[in-house]
N, CA, C and O atoms as a DFTB+ gen file, in Angstrom:
580 C
 N C O
     1  1    -147.849      24.314      46.725
     2  2    -149.073      25.090      46.690
     3  2    -148.982      26.061      45.519
     4  3    -147.991      26.773      45.362
     5  1    -150.009      26.078      44.718
     6  2    -150.050      27.031      43.605
     7  2    -151.134      28.061      43.891
     8  3    -152.028      27.833      44.706
     9  1    -151.040      29.193      43.212
    10  2    -152.042      30.245      43.421
    11  2    -153.460      29.750      43.158
    12  3    -154.410      30.282      43.732
    13  1    -153.622      28.742      42.300
    14  2    -154.961      28.267      41.952
    15  2    -155.626      27.509      43.103
    16  3    -156.849      27.374      43.116
    17  1    -154.847      27.010      44.070
    18  2    -155.429      26.282      45.198
    19  2    -155.638      27.169      46.419
    20  3    -156.163      26.707      47.432
    21  1    -155.238      28.428      46.340
    22  2    -155.313      29.342      47.481
    23  2    -156.590      30.167      47.401
    24  3    -156.955      30.662      46.334
    25  1    -157.262      30.309      48.529
    26  2    -158.457      31.143      48.619
    27  2    -158.124      32.553      48.113
    28  3    -157.180      33.166      48.611
    29  1    -158.867      33.080      47.143
    30  2    -158.590      34.419      46.608
    31  2    -158.603      35.520      47.668
    32  3    -157.914      36.528      47.512
    33  1    -159.370      35.345      48.738
    34  2    -159.404      36.356      49.803
    35  2    -158.063      36.446      50.530
    36  3    -157.697      37.512      51.025
    37  1    -157.333      35.339      50.597
    38  2    -155.992      35.358      51.191
    39  2    -155.058      36.149      50.296
    40  3    -154.311      37.003      50.775
    41  1    -155.092      35.874      49.005
    42  2    -154.227      36.584      48.053
    43  2    -154.544      38.076      48.017
    44  3    -153.651      38.894      47.797
    45  1    -155.802      38.431      48.230
    46  2    -156.189      39.845      48.229
    47  2    -155.797      40.548      49.524
    48  3    -155.613      41.765      49.535
    49  1    -155.668      39.793      50.619
    50  2    -155.468      40.404      51.924
    51  2    -154.039      40.568      52.387
    52  3    -153.741      41.478      53.161
    53  1    -153.131      39.690      51.919
    54  2    -151.728      39.791      52.332
    55  2    -150.826      39.656      51.110
    56  3    -151.222      39.052      50.113
    57  1    -149.608      40.216      51.178
    58  2    -148.741      40.221      49.997
    59  2    -147.931      38.943      49.793
    60  3    -147.381      38.752      48.708
    61  1    -147.835      38.066      50.781
    62  2    -147.017      36.868      50.629
    63  2    -147.556      35.983      49.514
    64  3    -148.762      35.896      49.285
    65  1    -146.623      35.332      48.830
    66  2    -146.957      34.415      47.746
    67  2    -146.096      33.164      47.879
    68  3    -145.048      33.195      48.525
    69  1    -146.542      32.046      47.259
    70  2    -145.704      30.851      47.278
    71  2    -144.322      31.176      46.694
    72  3    -144.227      31.945      45.737
    73  1    -143.285      30.619      47.240
    74  2    -143.279      29.553      48.245
    75  2    -143.302      30.041      49.687
    76  3    -143.103      29.241      50.600
    77  1    -143.540      31.336      49.921
    78  2    -143.533      31.833      51.297
    79  2    -144.935      32.218      51.772
    80  3    -145.090      33.133      52.581
    81  1    -145.931      31.533      51.280
    82  2    -147.304      31.697      51.762
    83  2    -147.700      30.384      52.426
    84  3    -147.596      29.322      51.812
    85  1    -148.151      30.447      53.670
    86  2    -148.438      29.247      54.440
    87  2    -149.904      29.137      54.834
    88  3    -150.235      28.492      55.829
    89  1    -150.781      29.761      54.060
    90  2    -152.228      29.668      54.249
    91  2    -152.848      29.225      52.936
    92  3    -152.407      29.630      51.860
    93  1    -153.871      28.391      53.032
    94  2    -154.521      27.903      51.822
    95  2    -156.015      28.224      51.786
    96  3    -156.550      28.630      50.754
    97  1    -156.679      28.036      52.933
    98  2    -158.129      28.216      52.993
    99  2    -158.527      29.028      54.220
   100  3    -157.890      28.951      55.271
   101  1    -159.582      29.800      54.064
   102  2    -160.218      30.456      55.207
   103  2    -161.413      29.593      55.600
   104  3    -162.287      29.313      54.781
   105  1    -161.438      29.177      56.862
   106  2    -162.505      28.307      57.352
   107  2    -163.602      29.115      58.023
   108  3    -164.788      28.906      57.767
   109  1    -163.196      30.040      58.885
   110  2    -164.162      30.867      59.611
   111  2    -163.541      32.233      59.843
   112  3    -162.349      32.354      60.127
   113  1    -164.377      33.264      59.716
   114  2    -163.863      34.632      59.789
   115  2    -164.868      35.522      60.502
   116  3    -166.062      35.504      60.203
   117  1    -164.355      36.306      61.457
   118  2    -165.160      37.342      62.101
   119  2    -164.250      38.545      62.306
   120  3    -163.077      38.506      61.935
   121  1    -164.776      39.601      62.887
   122  2    -163.967      40.801      63.117
   123  2    -162.866      40.550      64.139
   124  3    -161.842      41.233      64.122
   125  1    -163.062      39.581      65.029
   126  2    -162.104      39.334      66.112
   127  2    -161.305      38.043      65.963
   128  3    -160.292      37.873      66.641
   129  1    -161.735      37.136      65.098
   130  2    -161.067      35.839      64.983
   131  2    -161.001      35.389      63.531
   132  3    -161.869      35.698      62.714
   133  1    -159.933      34.643      63.242
   134  2    -159.757      34.093      61.901
   135  2    -159.205      32.679      62.024
   136  3    -158.252      32.432      62.764
   137  1    -159.817      31.757      61.288
   138  2    -159.396      30.357      61.266
   139  2    -159.048      30.010      59.823
   140  3    -159.898      30.062      58.934
   141  1    -157.788      29.657      59.606
   142  2    -157.317      29.247      58.280
   143  2    -156.770      27.826      58.354
   144  3    -156.524      27.293      59.436
   145  1    -156.585      27.228      57.185
   146  2    -155.973      25.902      57.104
   147  2    -154.908      25.884      56.026
   148  3    -154.919      26.674      55.082
   149  1    -153.981      24.943      56.207
   150  2    -152.973      24.667      55.190
   151  2    -152.630      23.185      55.268
   152  3    -152.243      22.686      56.325
   153  1    -152.773      22.490      54.154
   154  2    -152.420      21.077      54.074
   155  2    -150.983      20.968      53.585
   156  3    -150.645      21.479      52.517
   157  1    -150.146      20.307      54.359
   158  2    -148.752      20.099      53.975
   159  2    -148.663      18.839      53.128
   160  3    -148.942      17.740      53.607
   161  1    -148.277      19.002      51.879
   162  2    -148.249      17.875      50.951
   163  2    -146.986      17.038      51.069
   164  3    -146.973      15.866      50.695
   165  1    -145.930      17.639      51.586
   166  2    -144.625      16.979      51.612
   167  2    -143.732      17.463      50.496
   168  3    -142.533      17.186      50.496
   169  1    -144.306      18.191      49.532
   170  2    -143.522      18.739      48.421
   171  2    -142.919      20.103      48.746
   172  3    -142.159      20.640      47.940
   173  1    -143.238      20.673      49.905
   174  2    -142.717      21.982      50.281
   175  2    -141.192      21.922      50.362
   176  3    -140.625      20.959      50.877
   177  1    -140.540      22.963      49.847
   178  2    -139.074      22.996      49.792
   179  2    -138.420      22.837      51.156
   180  3    -137.370      22.202      51.258
   181  1    -139.008      23.395      52.204
   182  2    -138.347      23.341      53.514
   183  2    -138.210      21.918      54.038
   184  3    -137.316      21.646      54.840
   185  1    -139.080      20.999      53.603
   186  2    -138.964      19.613      54.056
   187  2    -137.722      18.928      53.487
   188  3    -137.219      17.973      54.079
   189  1    -137.223      19.404      52.345
   190  2    -136.050      18.782      51.720
   191  2    -134.803      18.902      52.585
   192  3    -133.947      18.017      52.572
   193  1    -134.698      19.989      53.334
   194  2    -133.498      20.183      54.137
   195  2    -133.734      20.155      55.632
   196  3    -132.781      20.272      56.402
   197  1    -134.978      20.002      56.067
   198  2    -135.303      20.072      57.506
   199  2    -136.207      18.909      57.881
   200  3    -137.394      19.171      58.071
   201  1    -135.827      17.773      57.998
   202  2    -134.495      17.186      57.898
   203  2    -134.591      16.020      56.936
   204  3    -135.573      15.279      56.978
   205  1    -133.585      15.827      56.053
   206  2    -133.650      14.716      55.096
   207  2    -133.872      13.381      55.817
   208  3    -133.145      13.038      56.749
   209  1    -134.877      12.644      55.373
   210  2    -135.202      11.364      55.987
   211  2    -136.096      11.471      57.212
   212  3    -136.658      10.468      57.651
   213  1    -136.236      12.657      57.766
   214  2    -137.082      12.880      58.942
   215  2    -137.674      14.289      58.854
   216  3    -137.378      15.137      59.696
   217  1    -138.507      14.542      57.840
   218  2    -138.974      15.912      57.593
   219  2    -139.878      16.456      58.699
   220  3    -140.837      15.812      59.125
   221  1    -139.535      17.671      59.150
   222  2    -140.281      18.376      60.191
   223  2    -140.418      19.831      59.750
   224  3    -139.444      20.433      59.298
   225  1    -141.611      20.398      59.878
   226  2    -141.791      21.812      59.549
   227  2    -141.058      22.656      60.589
   228  3    -141.277      22.479      61.788
   229  1    -140.189      23.575      60.150
   230  2    -139.459      24.421      61.096
   231  2    -140.403      25.266      61.953
   232  3    -141.423      25.762      61.476
   233  1    -140.042      25.416      63.214
   234  2    -140.844      26.202      64.144
   235  2    -141.050      27.632      63.692
   236  3    -142.119      28.203      63.908
   237  1    -140.040      28.221      63.065
   238  2    -140.201      29.610      62.603
   239  2    -141.264      29.702      61.522
   240  3    -141.911      30.740      61.383
   241  1    -141.459      28.631      60.750
   242  2    -142.500      28.653      59.722
   243  2    -143.881      28.395      60.326
   244  3    -144.887      28.865      59.795
   245  1    -143.932      27.658      61.424
   246  2    -145.198      27.552      62.158
   247  2    -145.601      28.932      62.659
   248  3    -146.755      29.340      62.528
   249  1    -144.633      29.650      63.236
   250  2    -144.913      31.009      63.692
   251  2    -145.355      31.887      62.523
   252  3    -146.316      32.647      62.644
   253  1    -144.661      31.784      61.402
   254  2    -145.007      32.593      60.227
   255  2    -146.430      32.302      59.764
   256  3    -147.127      33.214      59.319
   257  1    -146.874      31.052      59.861
   258  2    -148.254      30.708      59.497
   259  2    -149.246      31.473      60.370
   260  3    -150.257      31.980      59.884
   261  1    -148.945      31.546      61.658
   262  2    -149.794      32.311      62.580
   263  2    -149.718      33.797      62.247
   264  3    -150.740      34.481      62.228
   265  1    -148.508      34.301      61.984
   266  2    -148.342      35.725      61.669
   267  2    -149.097      36.110      60.399
   268  3    -149.696      37.183      60.336
   269  1    -149.071      35.240      59.386
   270  2    -149.799      35.537      58.149
   271  2    -151.303      35.576      58.408
   272  3    -152.011      36.407      57.839
   273  1    -151.787      34.688      59.260
   274  2    -153.202      34.717      59.633
   275  2    -153.516      36.019      60.365
   276  3    -154.553      36.637      60.122
   277  1    -152.623      36.433      61.258
   278  2    -152.788      37.708      61.959
   279  2    -152.755      38.897      61.023
   280  3    -153.529      39.841      61.187
   281  1    -151.860      38.861      60.033
   282  2    -151.779      39.955      59.056
   283  2    -153.065      40.048      58.248
   284  3    -153.519      41.144      57.921
   285  1    -153.651      38.904      57.928
   286  2    -154.923      38.887      57.203
   287  2    -156.041      39.469      58.072
   288  3    -156.896      40.205      57.578
   289  1    -156.032      39.143      59.350
   290  2    -157.015      39.707      60.280
   291  2    -156.821      41.220      60.425
   292  3    -157.796      41.970      60.479
   293  1    -155.561      41.668      60.489
   294  2    -155.289      43.111      60.559
   295  2    -155.762      43.816      59.298
   296  3    -156.308      44.917      59.367
   297  1    -155.557      43.186      58.148
   298  2    -155.980      43.827      56.893
   299  2    -157.495      43.972      56.845
   300  3    -158.006      44.930      56.266
   301  1    -158.219      43.031      57.449
   302  2    -159.676      43.159      57.554
   303  2    -160.040      44.387      58.383
   304  3    -160.919      45.162      58.006
   305  1    -159.360      44.556      59.509
   306  2    -159.637      45.667      60.416
   307  2    -159.308      47.015      59.779
   308  3    -159.995      48.008      60.017
   309  1    -158.258      47.039      58.972
   310  2    -157.778      48.300      58.392
   311  2    -158.242      48.487      56.954
   312  3    -157.791      49.400      56.262
   313  1    -159.144      47.619      56.510
   314  2    -159.697      47.702      55.156
   315  2    -158.604      47.728      54.096
   316  3    -158.698      48.458      53.110
   317  1    -157.554      46.913      54.313
   318  2    -156.499      46.765      53.318
   319  2    -155.545      47.928      53.190
   320  3    -154.798      47.999      52.213
   321  1    -155.544      48.839      54.141
   322  2    -154.690      50.031      54.044
   323  2    -153.360      49.803      54.742
   324  3    -153.096      50.402      55.784
   325  1    -152.528      48.953      54.185
   326  2    -151.212      48.686      54.743
   327  2    -150.928      47.198      54.809
   328  3    -151.811      46.367      54.595
   329  1    -149.681      46.880      55.108
   330  2    -149.223      45.503      55.203
   331  2    -148.948      45.200      56.672
   332  3    -148.238      45.951      57.341
   333  1    -149.504      44.110      57.169
   334  2    -149.289      43.735      58.560
   335  2    -147.867      43.266      58.798
   336  3    -147.362      42.404      58.079
   337  1    -147.220      43.835      59.811
   338  2    -145.885      43.392      60.214
   339  2    -145.903      43.101      61.713
   340  3    -146.717      43.652      62.455
   341  1    -145.007      42.240      62.139
   342  2    -144.938      41.826      63.535
   343  2    -143.929      42.697      64.266
   344  3    -142.824      42.931      63.778
   345  1    -144.325      43.175      65.445
   346  2    -143.439      44.022      66.243
   347  2    -143.004      43.364      67.549
   348  3    -142.041      43.807      68.174
   349  1    -143.709      42.309      67.965
   350  2    -143.348      41.644      69.214
   351  2    -143.942      40.239      69.227
   352  3    -145.041      40.005      68.724
   353  1    -143.186      39.309      69.817
   354  2    -143.649      37.929      69.969
   355  2    -143.371      37.495      71.405
   356  3    -142.280      37.719      71.930
   357  1    -144.363      36.875      72.033
   358  2    -144.231      36.418      73.421
   359  2    -144.773      35.002      73.580
   360  3    -145.624      34.549      72.814
   361  1    -144.263      34.330      74.580
   362  2    -144.805      33.049      75.047
   363  2    -144.965      32.010      73.943
   364  3    -146.009      31.368      73.832
   365  1    -143.931      31.849      73.134
   366  2    -143.970      30.850      72.067
   367  2    -143.783      29.463      72.677
   368  3    -142.868      29.234      73.468
   369  1    -144.667      28.545      72.294
   370  2    -144.565      27.164      72.765
   371  2    -144.764      26.227      71.580
   372  3    -145.680      26.401      70.775
   373  1    -143.891      25.235      71.491
   374  2    -144.016      24.181      70.489
   375  2    -144.330      22.891      71.232
   376  3    -143.576      22.475      72.111
   377  1    -145.444      22.258      70.878
   378  2    -145.921      21.097      71.627
   379  2    -145.945      19.804      70.819
   380  3    -146.044      18.716      71.387
   381  1    -145.854      19.919      69.498
   382  2    -146.002      18.740      68.643
   383  2    -145.220      18.960      67.369
   384  3    -145.189      20.070      66.839
   385  1    -144.583      17.903      66.868
   386  2    -143.904      18.000      65.576
   387  2    -144.949      18.062      64.467
   388  3    -146.010      17.445      64.559
   389  1    -144.632      18.811      63.426
   390  2    -145.518      18.943      62.269
   391  2    -144.792      18.349      61.071
   392  3    -143.651      18.708      60.779
   393  1    -145.470      17.433      60.380
   394  2    -144.831      16.639      59.327
   395  2    -145.647      16.670      58.026
   396  3    -146.788      17.133      58.009
   397  1    -145.045      16.173      56.941
   398  2    -145.789      16.079      55.679
   399  2    -147.094      15.308      55.880
   400  3    -147.147      14.317      56.609
   401  1    -148.137      15.789      55.218
   402  2    -149.453      15.171      55.323
   403  2    -150.336      15.780      56.393
   404  3    -151.541      15.528      56.422
   405  1    -149.745      16.588      57.280
   406  2    -150.529      17.212      58.347
   407  2    -151.377      18.360      57.804
   408  3    -150.943      19.117      56.936
   409  1    -152.581      18.471      58.330
   410  2    -153.465      19.598      58.033
   411  2    -153.372      20.568      59.203
   412  3    -153.735      20.231      60.330
   413  1    -152.883      21.776      58.929
   414  2    -152.721      22.785      59.968
   415  2    -154.016      23.567      60.128
   416  3    -154.528      24.136      59.164
   417  1    -154.539      23.593      61.341
   418  2    -155.645      24.477      61.703
   419  2    -155.025      25.653      62.434
   420  3    -154.519      25.504      63.546
   421  1    -155.064      26.823      61.811
   422  2    -154.387      28.022      62.307
   423  2    -155.457      29.007      62.751
   424  3    -156.296      29.432      61.956
   425  1    -155.418      29.363      64.028
   426  2    -156.427      30.283      64.564
   427  2    -155.745      31.465      65.229
   428  3    -154.783      31.308      65.981
   429  1    -156.264      32.655      64.937
   430  2    -155.765      33.882      65.551
   431  2    -156.951      34.648      66.110
   432  3    -158.003      34.757      65.480
   433  1    -156.751      35.174      67.310
   434  2    -157.766      35.993      67.969
   435  2    -157.187      37.374      68.219
   436  3    -156.076      37.507      68.733
   437  1    -157.939      38.397      67.855
   438  2    -157.563      39.785      68.125
   439  2    -158.058      40.134      69.522
   440  3    -159.263      40.157      69.771
   441  1    -157.123      40.407      70.435
   442  2    -157.477      40.719      71.823
   443  2    -157.759      42.194      72.037
   444  3    -158.649      42.548      72.809
   445  1    -157.002      43.072      71.353
   446  2    -157.153      44.508      71.579
   447  2    -156.448      45.276      70.469
   448  3    -155.514      44.772      69.846
   449  1    -156.902      46.488      70.233
   450  2    -156.222      47.424      69.332
   451  2    -156.044      48.717      70.110
   452  3    -157.015      49.314      70.576
   453  1    -154.795      49.143      70.245
   454  2    -154.483      50.402      70.912
   455  2    -153.625      51.211      69.955
   456  3    -152.525      50.800      69.586
   457  1    -154.143      52.367      69.558
   458  2    -153.500      53.188      68.525
   459  2    -153.274      52.320      67.294
   460  3    -154.235      51.851      66.683
   461  1    -152.019      52.100      66.924
   462  2    -151.738      51.301      65.727
   463  2    -151.278      49.887      66.070
   464  3    -150.852      49.149      65.182
   465  1    -151.358      49.495      67.343
   466  2    -150.896      48.170      67.773
   467  2    -152.063      47.188      67.877
   468  3    -153.074      47.465      68.522
   469  1    -151.900      46.045      67.231
   470  2    -152.881      44.965      67.252
   471  2    -152.331      43.860      68.155
   472  3    -151.312      43.250      67.834
   473  1    -152.998      43.599      69.281
   474  2    -152.564      42.576      70.230
   475  2    -153.351      41.299      69.956
   476  3    -154.580      41.282      70.024
   477  1    -152.610      40.216      69.641
   478  2    -153.249      38.981      69.203
   479  2    -152.644      37.767      69.891
   480  3    -151.574      37.831      70.496
   481  1    -153.361      36.667      69.777
   482  2    -152.825      35.371      70.181
   483  2    -153.188      34.378      69.094
   484  3    -154.217      34.506      68.431
   485  1    -152.324      33.385      68.921
   486  2    -152.570      32.414      67.870
   487  2    -152.137      31.020      68.267
   488  3    -151.352      30.820      69.193
   489  1    -152.679      30.063      67.532
   490  2    -152.305      28.672      67.760
   491  2    -152.464      27.882      66.474
   492  3    -153.215      28.248      65.569
   493  1    -151.721      26.775      66.432
   494  2    -151.866      25.799      65.357
   495  2    -152.169      24.464      66.007
   496  3    -151.505      24.047      66.955
   497  1    -153.181      23.807      65.480
   498  2    -153.519      22.452      65.917
   499  2    -153.456      21.523      64.716
   500  3    -153.765      21.910      63.589
   501  1    -153.051      20.298      64.984
   502  2    -153.034      19.240      63.979
   503  2    -153.851      18.090      64.555
   504  3    -153.519      17.559      65.615
   505  1    -154.908      17.710      63.867
   506  2    -155.812      16.651      64.338
   507  2    -156.273      16.925      65.772
   508  3    -156.388      16.009      66.587
   509  1    -156.534      18.204      66.064
   510  2    -157.017      18.600      67.378
   511  2    -155.939      18.775      68.433
   512  3    -156.223      19.257      69.530
   513  1    -154.714      18.394      68.124
   514  2    -153.614      18.465      69.088
   515  2    -152.820      19.755      68.896
   516  3    -152.455      20.101      67.772
   517  1    -152.555      20.463      69.987
   518  2    -151.819      21.722      69.921
   519  2    -150.392      21.486      69.435
   520  3    -149.662      20.668      69.995
   521  1    -150.004      22.212      68.389
   522  2    -148.642      22.128      67.853
   523  2    -147.820      23.349      68.232
   524  3    -146.636      23.224      68.547
   525  1    -148.435      24.535      68.206
   526  2    -147.720      25.781      68.486
   527  2    -148.717      26.802      69.008
   528  3    -149.857      26.870      68.550
   529  1    -148.268      27.599      69.979
   530  2    -149.092      28.716      70.446
   531  2    -148.185      29.890      70.767
   532  3    -147.012      29.712      71.097
   533  1    -148.738      31.096      70.666
   534  2    -147.961      32.298      70.964
   535  2    -148.879      33.494      71.102
   536  3    -150.052      33.454      70.730
   537  1    -148.313      34.562      71.649
   538  2    -148.964      35.874      71.673
   539  2    -148.077      36.799      70.868
   540  3    -146.854      36.655      70.871
   541  1    -148.694      37.756      70.175
   542  2    -147.893      38.655      69.351
   543  2    -148.594      39.985      69.155
   544  3    -149.799      40.124      69.363
   545  1    -147.790      40.957      68.745
   546  2    -148.286      42.296      68.458
   547  2    -147.885      42.640      67.036
   548  3    -146.774      42.336      66.603
   549  1    -148.784      43.266      66.322
   550  2    -148.495      43.691      64.960
   551  2    -148.953      45.115      64.729
   552  3    -149.680      45.699      65.533
   553  1    -148.514      45.648      63.623
   554  2    -148.952      46.972      63.197
   555  2    -149.048      46.958      61.680
   556  3    -148.623      46.002      61.032
   557  1    -149.605      48.013      61.122
   558  2    -149.727      48.109      59.670
   559  2    -148.671      49.050      59.131
   560  3    -148.562      50.200      59.557
   561  1    -147.900      48.549      58.194
   562  2    -146.899      49.344      57.502
   563  2    -147.562      49.909      56.256
   564  3    -148.036      49.160      55.402
   565  1    -147.593      51.208      56.159
   566  2    -148.177      51.837      54.973
   567  2    -147.246      51.596      53.791
   568  3    -146.052      51.890      53.860
   569  1    -147.790      51.068      52.726
   570  2    -146.970      50.762      51.550
   571  2    -146.471      52.049      50.918
   572  3    -147.223      53.004      50.721
   573  1    -145.172      52.050      50.604
   574  2    -144.567      53.262      50.046
   575  2    -144.414      53.194      48.535
   576  3    -143.928      54.144      47.921
   577  1    -144.816      52.101      47.935
   578  2    -144.682      51.982      46.482
   579  2    -145.925      52.413      45.773
   580  3    -145.979      52.374      44.544
């Protein structure tokens, strides 16, 4: 993935960049929900070692895809005043292997905001089939630079 194929709103909303950016397009956006996509080409570095001859996207990177979507949703809520970080993860479930060529549909819903805590839930589907789901909490880290 190169910066030229990434939705500029993603680049403006979160600090991650390739090769550690796992969002490509924004499909639908509201104050409470965000739907992004990422097409896995098979050229991603993590497929080279996880696992040679049987490439599978690591579960932690599926989670990171959801977290990046959540961070983008938090940045919308906070008008870009800080970087979204994760403070808690609950009820992680992996239901389907994710492989090269898969199109990830990543959806995050904001359930509540209490003080500086953003309570969210997210999921990834591939061809309509649930691949990963979780609940998580995030907050905004004020940039010190």
